[in-house]
Tab-separated table of N, CA and C in Angstrom:
chain	number	residue	atom	x	y	z
J	456	UNK	N	0.898	-0.907	0.296
J	456	UNK	CA	0.217	-0.006	-0.292
J	456	UNK	C	0.929	1.046	-0.151
J	457	UNK	N	0.584	2.176	-0.833
J	457	UNK	CA	1.625	3.600	-0.825
J	457	UNK	C	0.812	4.333	0.186
J	458	UNK	N	1.412	4.836	1.117
J	458	UNK	CA	0.892	5.638	2.213
J	458	UNK	C	0.685	7.067	1.589
J	459	UNK	N	0.941	7.468	0.540
J	459	UNK	CA	1.043	8.839	-0.048
J	459	UNK	C	-0.209	8.862	-0.628
J	460	UNK	N	-1.116	8.098	-0.357
J	460	UNK	CA	-2.429	8.114	-1.206
J	460	UNK	C	-3.709	7.852	-0.619
J	461	UNK	N	-4.915	8.335	-0.127
J	461	UNK	CA	-5.285	7.975	0.474
J	461	UNK	C	-6.906	8.608	0.067
J	462	UNK	N	-7.418	7.352	-0.468
J	462	UNK	CA	-8.805	7.518	-1.267
J	462	UNK	C	-9.919	7.282	-0.867
J	463	UNK	N	-10.759	7.944	-0.381
J	463	UNK	CA	-12.437	7.825	-0.086
J	463	UNK	C	-13.246	7.624	-1.195
J	464	UNK	N	-13.516	6.634	-0.141
J	464	UNK	CA	-14.758	5.111	-0.980
J	464	UNK	C	-15.959	6.030	-1.666
J	465	UNK	N	-16.077	6.643	-2.993
J	465	UNK	CA	-16.707	7.112	-3.700
J	465	UNK	C	-18.447	6.614	-3.803
J	466	UNK	N	-18.583	4.998	-3.636
J	466	UNK	CA	-19.485	4.746	-3.923
J	466	UNK	C	-20.558	4.416	-2.141
J	467	UNK	N	-19.873	4.708	-1.228
J	467	UNK	CA	-19.875	4.671	0.264
J	467	UNK	C	-20.390	6.007	0.184
J	468	UNK	N	-19.189	6.945	-0.543
J	468	UNK	CA	-19.341	8.494	0.368
J	468	UNK	C	-19.091	9.468	-1.144
J	469	UNK	N	-20.707	9.508	-1.649
J	469	UNK	CA	-20.207	10.005	-2.961
J	469	UNK	C	-19.280	11.876	-3.073
J	470	UNK	N	-19.402	12.220	-2.001
J	470	UNK	CA	-19.020	13.540	-1.803
J	470	UNK	C	-17.188	13.420	-1.517
J	471	UNK	N	-17.026	12.803	-1.911
J	471	UNK	CA	-15.361	11.861	-1.595
J	471	UNK	C	-14.528	12.015	-2.582
J	472	UNK	N	-15.247	12.643	-4.022
J	472	UNK	CA	-14.787	12.658	-5.442
J	472	UNK	C	-13.794	14.426	-4.858
J	473	UNK	N	-15.070	15.407	-4.311
J	473	UNK	CA	-13.646	16.614	-4.257
J	473	UNK	C	-12.195	16.425	-3.471
J	474	UNK	N	-12.291	15.065	-2.317
J	474	UNK	CA	-11.443	15.007	-1.432
J	474	UNK	C	-10.104	14.185	-1.716
J	475	UNK	N	-10.672	12.948	-3.072
J	475	UNK	CA	-9.763	12.883	-3.791
J	475	UNK	C	-9.225	13.341	-5.424
J	476	UNK	N	-10.028	14.114	-5.810
J	476	UNK	CA	-9.218	15.307	-6.573
J	476	UNK	C	-7.738	15.631	-6.761
J	477	UNK	N	-7.368	15.971	-7.863
J	477	UNK	CA	-5.954	16.035	-7.702
J	477	UNK	C	-5.647	17.329	-7.260
J	478	UNK	N	-6.567	18.252	-7.091
J	478	UNK	CA	-6.572	19.244	-6.859
J	478	UNK	C	-6.856	19.765	-5.279
J	479	UNK	N	-7.522	19.244	-4.406
J	479	UNK	CA	-7.130	18.827	-2.973
J	479	UNK	C	-5.853	18.754	-2.426
J	480	UNK	N	-5.789	20.175	-1.373
J	480	UNK	CA	-4.268	20.659	-0.697
J	480	UNK	C	-4.049	19.416	0.452
J	481	UNK	N	-4.761	18.493	0.644
J	481	UNK	CA	-5.272	17.962	2.184
J	481	UNK	C	-4.017	16.359	2.408
J	482	UNK	N	-3.386	16.515	2.661
J	482	UNK	CA	-1.998	15.488	2.496
J	482	UNK	C	-3.583	13.926	3.064
J	483	UNK	N	-2.629	12.936	2.750
J	483	UNK	CA	-3.104	11.893	3.301
J	483	UNK	C	-3.600	11.723	4.590
J	484	UNK	N	-2.426	12.017	5.287
J	484	UNK	CA	-3.152	12.056	6.961
J	484	UNK	C	-3.961	12.635	7.606
J	485	UNK	N	-4.254	14.110	6.539
J	485	UNK	CA	-5.648	15.221	7.125
J	485	UNK	C	-6.441	14.431	6.474
J	486	UNK	N	-6.131	14.062	5.370
J	486	UNK	CA	-7.692	13.323	4.742
J	486	UNK	C	-8.615	12.049	5.959
J	487	UNK	N	-7.309	11.347	6.173
J	487	UNK	CA	-7.942	10.547	7.234
J	487	UNK	C	-8.334	10.819	8.525
J	488	UNK	N	-8.111	11.765	8.417
J	488	UNK	CA	-8.962	12.644	9.862
J	488	UNK	C	-10.202	12.736	9.827
J	489	UNK	N	-10.622	12.909	8.400
J	489	UNK	CA	-11.719	13.188	8.166
J	489	UNK	C	-13.005	12.096	8.852
J	490	UNK	N	-14.370	12.674	9.124
J	490	UNK	CA	-15.048	11.273	9.645
J	490	UNK	C	-16.089	11.416	8.398
J	491	UNK	N	-16.415	10.682	7.788
J	491	UNK	CA	-17.622	10.696	6.569
J	491	UNK	C	-18.648	10.240	6.937
J	492	UNK	N	-20.171	10.552	6.965
J	492	UNK	CA	-21.000	9.611	7.387
J	492	UNK	C	-21.831	9.306	6.222
J	493	UNK	N	-22.446	7.884	6.104
J	493	UNK	CA	-22.692	7.698	5.258
J	493	UNK	C	-24.406	8.632	4.715
J	494	UNK	N	-24.774	8.179	3.731
J	494	UNK	CA	-26.854	8.796	3.395
J	494	UNK	C	-27.724	9.142	4.783
J	495	UNK	N	-27.444	8.008	4.954
J	495	UNK	CA	-28.457	7.325	5.935
J	495	UNK	C	-27.908	7.720	7.098
J	496	UNK	N	-26.637	7.830	8.067
J	496	UNK	CA	-26.647	8.341	9.035
J	496	UNK	C	-26.485	10.492	8.763
J	497	UNK	N	-26.341	10.681	7.440
J	497	UNK	CA	-26.275	12.287	7.395
J	497	UNK	C	-27.874	12.721	7.687
J	498	UNK	N	-28.862	11.704	6.883
J	498	UNK	CA	-30.176	12.321	7.040
J	498	UNK	C	-30.270	12.382	8.213
J	499	UNK	N	-30.333	11.061	8.867
J	499	UNK	CA	-30.734	11.089	10.310
J	499	UNK	C	-30.519	12.396	10.895
J	500	UNK	N	-29.290	12.546	10.978
J	500	UNK	CA	-28.066	14.263	11.697
J	500	UNK	C	-29.064	14.858	11.186
J	501	UNK	N	-29.170	15.820	10.209
J	501	UNK	CA	-29.991	16.464	9.342
J	501	UNK	C	-30.764	16.547	10.059
J	502	UNK	N	-32.024	16.130	9.625
J	502	UNK	CA	-33.376	15.777	10.394
J	502	UNK	C	-33.512	16.547	11.713
J	503	UNK	N	-32.268	15.709	12.874
J	503	UNK	CA	-32.089	15.819	14.395
J	503	UNK	C	-31.908	17.780	14.186
J	504	UNK	N	-30.480	18.035	13.271
J	504	UNK	CA	-30.890	19.324	13.834
J	504	UNK	C	-31.919	20.266	12.502
J	505	UNK	N	-31.960	20.570	11.659
J	505	UNK	CA	-32.440	21.258	10.381
J	505	UNK	C	-34.072	20.822	10.459
J	506	UNK	N	-35.036	22.468	10.753
J	506	UNK	CA	-36.030	21.497	10.409
J	506	UNK	C	-36.534	22.160	8.872
J	507	UNK	N	-35.868	21.624	7.606
J	507	UNK	CA	-36.116	21.942	6.529
J	507	UNK	C	-35.183	20.822	5.494
J	508	UNK	N	-35.375	21.295	4.524
J	508	UNK	CA	-34.974	19.969	3.180
J	508	UNK	C	-33.359	20.731	2.598
J	509	UNK	N	-33.817	21.888	2.336
J	509	UNK	CA	-32.625	22.477	2.210
J	509	UNK	C	-32.727	23.771	2.216
J	510	UNK	N	-31.916	24.402	2.245
J	510	UNK	CA	-31.458	25.857	2.791
J	510	UNK	C	-32.691	26.762	1.915
J	511	UNK	N	-33.179	26.557	1.103
J	511	UNK	CA	-33.542	27.393	-0.347
J	511	UNK	C	-35.274	27.306	1.128
J	512	UNK	N	-35.560	26.778	1.612
J	512	UNK	CA	-37.133	26.075	2.620
J	512	UNK	C	-36.115	26.924	3.748
J	513	UNK	N	-35.104	27.112	4.152
J	513	UNK	CA	-35.110	27.396	5.224
J	513	UNK	C	-35.966	28.786	5.977
J	514	UNK	N	-36.636	28.704	7.408
J	514	UNK	CA	-37.526	29.888	7.528
J	514	UNK	C	-36.723	30.877	8.049
J	515	UNK	N	-36.809	32.211	7.775
J	515	UNK	CA	-36.142	33.091	8.392
J	515	UNK	C	-36.119	33.335	9.987
J	516	UNK	N	-37.302	32.735	10.555
J	516	UNK	CA	-36.979	33.089	12.105
J	516	UNK	C	-36.016	31.382	12.789
J	517	UNK	N	-35.662	30.594	11.652
J	517	UNK	CA	-34.178	29.520	12.286
J	517	UNK	C	-33.225	30.095	12.458
J	518	UNK	N	-32.920	31.498	11.985
J	518	UNK	CA	-31.194	32.346	12.776
J	518	UNK	C	-31.291	33.125	12.265
J	519	UNK	N	-30.248	33.693	13.109
J	519	UNK	CA	-29.924	35.710	12.894
J	519	UNK	C	-28.536	35.540	12.250
J	520	UNK	N	-28.664	36.815	10.931
J	520	UNK	CA	-26.983	36.517	10.809
J	520	UNK	C	-26.656	37.313	11.760
J	521	UNK	N	-24.836	36.956	12.139
J	521	UNK	CA	-24.253	37.734	12.301
J	521	UNK	C	-23.329	38.590	11.885
J	522	UNK	N	-23.393	37.905	11.211
J	522	UNK	CA	-21.971	38.529	9.782
J	522	UNK	C	-22.300	37.796	8.432
J	523	UNK	N	-22.037	38.593	7.744
J	523	UNK	CA	-22.125	38.441	6.208
J	523	UNK	C	-20.960	38.990	5.555
J	524	UNK	N	-20.713	38.404	4.750
J	524	UNK	CA	-18.931	38.411	3.953
J	524	UNK	C	-18.955	37.975	2.478
J	525	UNK	N	-18.130	38.172	1.447
J	525	UNK	CA	-18.313	37.719	0.115
J	525	UNK	C	-16.442	37.223	0.511
J	526	UNK	N	-16.491	36.089	0.221
J	526	UNK	CA	-15.122	35.341	0.270
J	526	UNK	C	-15.178	35.444	-1.038
J	527	UNK	N	-13.564	35.168	-1.564
J	527	UNK	CA	-13.471	34.790	-2.670
J	527	UNK	C	-12.480	33.414	-2.781
J	528	UNK	N	-12.958	32.578	-3.949
J	528	UNK	CA	-12.286	30.965	-3.630
J	528	UNK	C	-11.204	31.369	-4.943
J	529	UNK	N	-10.867	32.404	-5.356
J	529	UNK	CA	-9.763	32.336	-6.479
J	529	UNK	C	-8.671	32.834	-5.725
J	530	UNK	N	-8.421	33.101	-4.678
J	530	UNK	CA	-7.809	33.897	-3.355
J	530	UNK	C	-8.369	33.219	-2.110
J	531	UNK	N	-8.383	31.662	-1.845
J	531	UNK	CA	-8.380	30.908	-0.472
J	531	UNK	C	-7.706	31.393	0.493
J	532	UNK	N	-6.149	31.493	0.358
J	532	UNK	CA	-5.773	32.286	1.660
J	532	UNK	C	-6.202	33.065	2.365
J	533	UNK	N	-6.465	34.391	1.369
J	533	UNK	CA	-7.119	35.464	2.249
J	533	UNK	C	-8.060	35.093	2.801
J	534	UNK	N	-8.794	34.423	1.821
J	534	UNK	CA	-10.380	34.285	2.773
J	534	UNK	C	-10.375	33.413	4.091
J	535	UNK	N	-9.080	32.745	4.342
J	535	UNK	CA	-9.287	31.632	5.493
J	535	UNK	C	-9.520	32.498	7.048
J	536	UNK	N	-9.044	34.035	6.808
J	536	UNK	CA	-9.000	33.813	7.941
J	536	UNK	C	-10.537	34.006	9.108
J	537	UNK	N	-11.114	34.562	7.934
J	537	UNK	CA	-12.923	34.532	8.139
J	537	UNK	C	-13.245	33.631	8.890
J	538	UNK	N	-12.710	32.433	9.161
J	538	UNK	CA	-13.127	30.888	9.383
J	538	UNK	C	-11.815	30.713	10.477
J	539	UNK	N	-10.796	31.131	10.224
J	539	UNK	CA	-10.525	31.287	11.364
J	539	UNK	C	-10.655	32.150	12.740
J	540	UNK	N	-10.938	33.361	12.329
J	540	UNK	CA	-11.482	34.549	13.488
J	540	UNK	C	-12.907	33.437	14.135
J	541	UNK	N	-14.032	32.898	13.450
J	541	UNK	CA	-14.655	32.095	13.968
J	541	UNK	C	-14.617	31.429	14.760
J	542	UNK	N	-13.827	30.319	14.254
J	542	UNK	CA	-13.745	28.901	14.769
J	542	UNK	C	-12.549	28.640	15.679
J	543	UNK	N	-11.831	29.897	15.698
J	543	UNK	CA	-11.021	29.819	17.343
J	543	UNK	C	-11.742	29.351	18.608
J	544	UNK	N	-10.871	28.142	19.173
J	544	UNK	CA	-11.042	27.525	19.974
J	544	UNK	C	-12.185	26.438	19.929
J	545	UNK	N	-12.738	26.314	18.561
J	545	UNK	CA	-13.236	25.116	18.259
J	545	UNK	C	-12.316	24.216	17.854
J	546	UNK	N	-12.828	22.670	17.966
J	546	UNK	CA	-11.323	21.868	17.491
J	546	UNK	C	-12.425	20.598	16.296
J	547	UNK	N	-13.582	20.488	16.379
J	547	UNK	CA	-14.066	20.035	15.299
J	547	UNK	C	-15.164	20.782	14.982
J	548	UNK	N	-15.920	20.379	13.727
J	548	UNK	CA	-17.083	20.923	13.022
J	548	UNK	C	-17.599	19.904	12.423
J	549	UNK	N	-19.145	20.092	12.069
J	549	UNK	CA	-20.291	19.205	11.454
J	549	UNK	C	-20.242	20.176	10.044
J	550	UNK	N	-19.656	19.233	9.027
J	550	UNK	CA	-19.693	20.075	7.583
J	550	UNK	C	-21.129	19.102	7.330
J	551	UNK	N	-22.046	19.797	6.334
J	551	UNK	CA	-23.146	19.276	5.566
J	551	UNK	C	-22.792	19.774	3.998
J	552	UNK	N	-23.159	18.649	2.950
J	552	UNK	CA	-22.748	19.388	1.672
J	552	UNK	C	-24.669	18.924	1.562
J	553	UNK	N	-25.199	18.600	1.707
J	553	UNK	CA	-26.979	18.030	1.319
J	553	UNK	C	-27.081	17.787	2.840
J	554	UNK	N	-28.297	17.419	2.699
J	554	UNK	CA	-29.324	16.327	3.432
J	554	UNK	C	-28.428	14.811	3.833
J	555	UNK	N	-27.837	14.278	2.849
J	555	UNK	CA	-27.554	13.004	2.724
J	555	UNK	C	-26.020	12.874	2.787
J	556	UNK	N	-24.763	13.996	2.908
J	556	UNK	CA	-23.594	14.000	2.855
J	556	UNK	C	-23.010	15.006	3.895
J	557	UNK	N	-22.489	14.421	5.062
J	557	UNK	CA	-21.742	15.358	5.681
J	557	UNK	C	-20.697	14.490	6.537
J	558	UNK	N	-20.024	15.046	7.263
J	558	UNK	CA	-18.816	14.880	7.705
J	558	UNK	C	-18.280	15.352	9.031
J	559	UNK	N	-17.508	14.665	9.905
J	559	UNK	CA	-17.208	15.541	10.900
J	559	UNK	C	-15.352	15.940	10.659
J	560	UNK	N	-15.185	17.145	10.815
J	560	UNK	CA	-14.139	17.474	10.184
J	560	UNK	C	-13.378	18.324	11.431
J	561	UNK	N	-12.256	18.368	11.824
J	561	UNK	CA	-11.266	18.565	12.434
J	561	UNK	C	-10.824	20.206	11.999
J	562	UNK	N	-11.037	21.194	13.038
J	562	UNK	CA	-11.453	22.512	12.631
J	562	UNK	C	-9.831	22.923	11.700
J	563	UNK	N	-8.691	22.497	12.362
J	563	UNK	CA	-7.766	22.955	12.020
J	563	UNK	C	-7.677	22.425	10.326
J	564	UNK	N	-8.425	21.180	9.199
J	564	UNK	CA	-8.388	20.829	8.135
J	564	UNK	C	-9.421	21.580	7.770
J	565	UNK	N	-10.352	22.296	8.348
J	565	UNK	CA	-11.109	22.501	7.046
J	565	UNK	C	-10.810	24.048	7.152
J	566	UNK	N	-9.999	24.645	8.120
J	566	UNK	CA	-9.406	26.011	8.368
J	566	UNK	C	-8.525	26.138	6.414
J	567	UNK	N	-7.665	25.461	6.576
J	567	UNK	CA	-6.936	24.928	5.774
J	567	UNK	C	-7.221	24.724	4.521
J	568	UNK	N	-8.321	24.132	4.165
J	568	UNK	CA	-8.934	23.990	2.764
J	568	UNK	C	-10.400	23.999	2.535
J	569	UNK	N	-10.642	25.473	3.410
J	569	UNK	CA	-12.434	25.627	3.441
J	569	UNK	C	-13.085	25.629	2.050
J	570	UNK	N	-12.113	25.696	0.881
J	570	UNK	CA	-12.316	26.060	-0.534
J	570	UNK	C	-13.017	24.222	-0.931
J	571	UNK	N	-12.034	23.633	-0.175
J	571	UNK	CA	-12.668	21.856	-0.693
J	571	UNK	C	-13.754	21.502	-0.278
J	572	UNK	N	-14.195	22.382	0.983
J	572	UNK	CA	-15.319	21.966	1.510
J	572	UNK	C	-17.086	22.428	1.055
J	573	UNK	N	-16.432	24.234	0.900
J	573	UNK	CA	-17.338	24.585	0.551
J	573	UNK	C	-17.022	25.230	-1.295
J	574	UNK	N	-18.565	25.045	-2.493
J	574	UNK	CA	-18.081	25.680	-3.605
J	574	UNK	C	-18.858	26.412	-3.840
J	575	UNK	N	-18.476	27.940	-4.998
J	575	UNK	CA	-19.036	28.762	-4.864
J	575	UNK	C	-20.679	27.840	-5.580
J	576	UNK	N	-20.823	27.027	-6.871
J	576	UNK	CA	-22.041	26.569	-6.996
J	576	UNK	C	-22.408	25.646	-5.719
J	577	UNK	N	-22.107	25.213	-4.700
J	577	UNK	CA	-23.097	24.467	-3.780
J	577	UNK	C	-24.396	25.526	-3.745
J	578	UNK	N	-25.558	24.833	-3.099
J	578	UNK	CA	-26.925	24.878	-2.714
J	578	UNK	C	-27.199	25.152	-1.246
J	579	UNK	N	-27.047	23.742	-0.966
J	579	UNK	CA	-26.857	23.383	0.652
J	579	UNK	C	-25.835	23.165	1.514
J	580	UNK	N	-24.644	23.412	1.532
J	580	UNK	CA	-23.638	23.291	2.334
J	580	UNK	C	-23.755	24.091	3.953
J	581	UNK	N	-23.472	23.574	4.611
J	581	UNK	CA	-23.522	24.148	5.993
J	581	UNK	C	-22.337	23.602	6.701
J	582	UNK	N	-21.409	24.711	7.403
J	582	UNK	CA	-20.760	24.644	8.611
J	582	UNK	C	-21.783	24.661	9.912
J	583	UNK	N	-21.618	23.151	10.570
J	583	UNK	CA	-22.899	23.150	11.923
J	583	UNK	C	-21.159	23.718	12.999
J	584	UNK	N	-21.332	24.698	13.739
J	584	UNK	CA	-20.838	24.980	14.839
J	584	UNK	C	-21.738	24.519	16.491
J	585	UNK	N	-21.430	22.846	16.224
J	585	UNK	CA	-22.502	22.387	17.064
J	585	UNK	C	-22.549	23.138	18.854
J	586	UNK	N	-21.438	23.246	19.717
J	586	UNK	CA	-21.273	23.541	21.138
J	586	UNK	C	-21.570	25.397	20.862
J	587	UNK	N	-21.905	26.023	19.996
J	587	UNK	CA	-22.331	27.430	19.896
J	587	UNK	C	-23.833	27.659	19.303
J	588	UNK	N	-24.403	26.242	18.593
J	588	UNK	CA	-25.702	26.520	18.178
J	588	UNK	C	-25.160	28.220	17.447
J	589	UNK	N	-24.734	27.574	16.026
J	589	UNK	CA	-24.282	28.493	15.060
J	589	UNK	C	-24.055	28.148	13.762
J	590	UNK	N	-23.895	28.394	12.913
J	590	UNK	CA	-23.832	27.523	11.257
J	590	UNK	C	-22.692	28.649	10.335
J	591	UNK	N	-22.587	28.405	9.459
J	591	UNK	CA	-21.925	29.280	8.546
J	591	UNK	C	-22.602	28.711	7.107
J	592	UNK	N	-22.919	29.368	6.245
J	592	UNK	CA	-23.558	28.567	4.901
J	592	UNK	C	-23.209	29.711	3.922
J	593	UNK	N	-23.389	29.427	2.619
J	593	UNK	CA	-23.091	29.898	1.250
J	593	UNK	C	-24.084	30.407	0.620
J	594	UNK	N	-24.060	31.486	-0.375
J	594	UNK	CA	-24.601	31.449	-0.955
J	594	UNK	C	-23.530	32.341	-2.612
J	595	UNK	N	-23.200	31.274	-3.403
J	595	UNK	CA	-22.405	31.659	-4.064
J	595	UNK	C	-21.005	32.282	-3.760
J	596	UNK	N	-20.211	32.868	-3.643
J	596	UNK	CA	-19.592	33.788	-2.582
J	596	UNK	C	-19.972	34.842	-1.660
J	597	UNK	N	-21.060	34.537	-1.411
J	597	UNK	CA	-21.403	35.687	-0.079
J	597	UNK	C	-21.403	34.591	0.796
J	598	UNK	N	-20.899	34.642	2.564
J	598	UNK	CA	-21.201	33.492	3.658
J	598	UNK	C	-21.959	34.100	4.496
J	599	UNK	N	-22.332	33.280	5.213
J	599	UNK	CA	-23.526	33.743	6.256
J	599	UNK	C	-23.258	33.299	7.378
J	600	UNK	N	-22.529	34.050	8.395
J	600	UNK	CA	-22.895	33.477	10.243
J	600	UNK	C	-23.649	33.694	10.780
J	601	UNK	N	-24.157	32.755	11.237
J	601	UNK	CA	-25.406	32.845	12.111
J	601	UNK	C	-25.583	32.093	13.375
J	602	UNK	N	-26.133	32.787	13.973
J	602	UNK	CA	-27.384	32.182	15.518
J	602	UNK	C	-27.964	31.289	14.703
J	603	UNK	N	-28.466	30.098	15.424
J	603	UNK	CA	-29.327	29.199	15.489
J	603	UNK	C	-30.510	29.274	16.158
J	604	UNK	N	-31.476	30.334	16.242
J	604	UNK	CA	-32.433	30.890	17.080
J	604	UNK	C	-33.804	29.529	17.166
J	605	UNK	N	-34.034	28.742	16.013
J	605	UNK	CA	-35.012	27.447	16.733
J	605	UNK	C	-34.248	26.414	15.733
J	606	UNK	N	-33.867	25.507	16.775
J	606	UNK	CA	-33.744	24.373	16.092
J	606	UNK	C	-34.499	23.065	16.220
J	607	UNK	N	-35.985	23.221	16.593
J	607	UNK	CA	-36.810	22.025	16.996
J	607	UNK	C	-37.203	21.148	15.502
J	608	UNK	N	-37.611	20.267	15.862
J	608	UNK	CA	-37.508	19.426	14.651
J	608	UNK	C	-38.834	19.618	13.956
J	609	UNK	N	-38.703	19.720	12.632
J	609	UNK	CA	-40.513	20.008	11.962
J	609	UNK	C	-41.480	19.891	12.814
């Protein structure tokens, strides 16, 4: 086995293509520290936290915007400070690409390659800071850092 290659099983975790891509900057050791949840686990977890199926269906009463900022995907190193400031003193986050794809991610790994997690074309990616009852989501290059006000299930 080549220790320099770590491939995520894309049949079990379809979102793995992002991390199997040659342009992913994470090392094989960093990738191994991400805990991917399968579709059933992700869906169950989503349903516990979010009372909507998709971000577009989120009611405004669900959260309160703390900060709104545009980040540049072409210059991710300049934009990582947004995440670094918000996530200081946090050891891990939950990241949802959708209701059926999520992972538990060490913060240092997320910050290093935030643009491997969020994509400008994503419509339902959410970074959940569970112990603070906060989340970050995006629409194209606009990011919203919010307090979750009502997280009771439907």
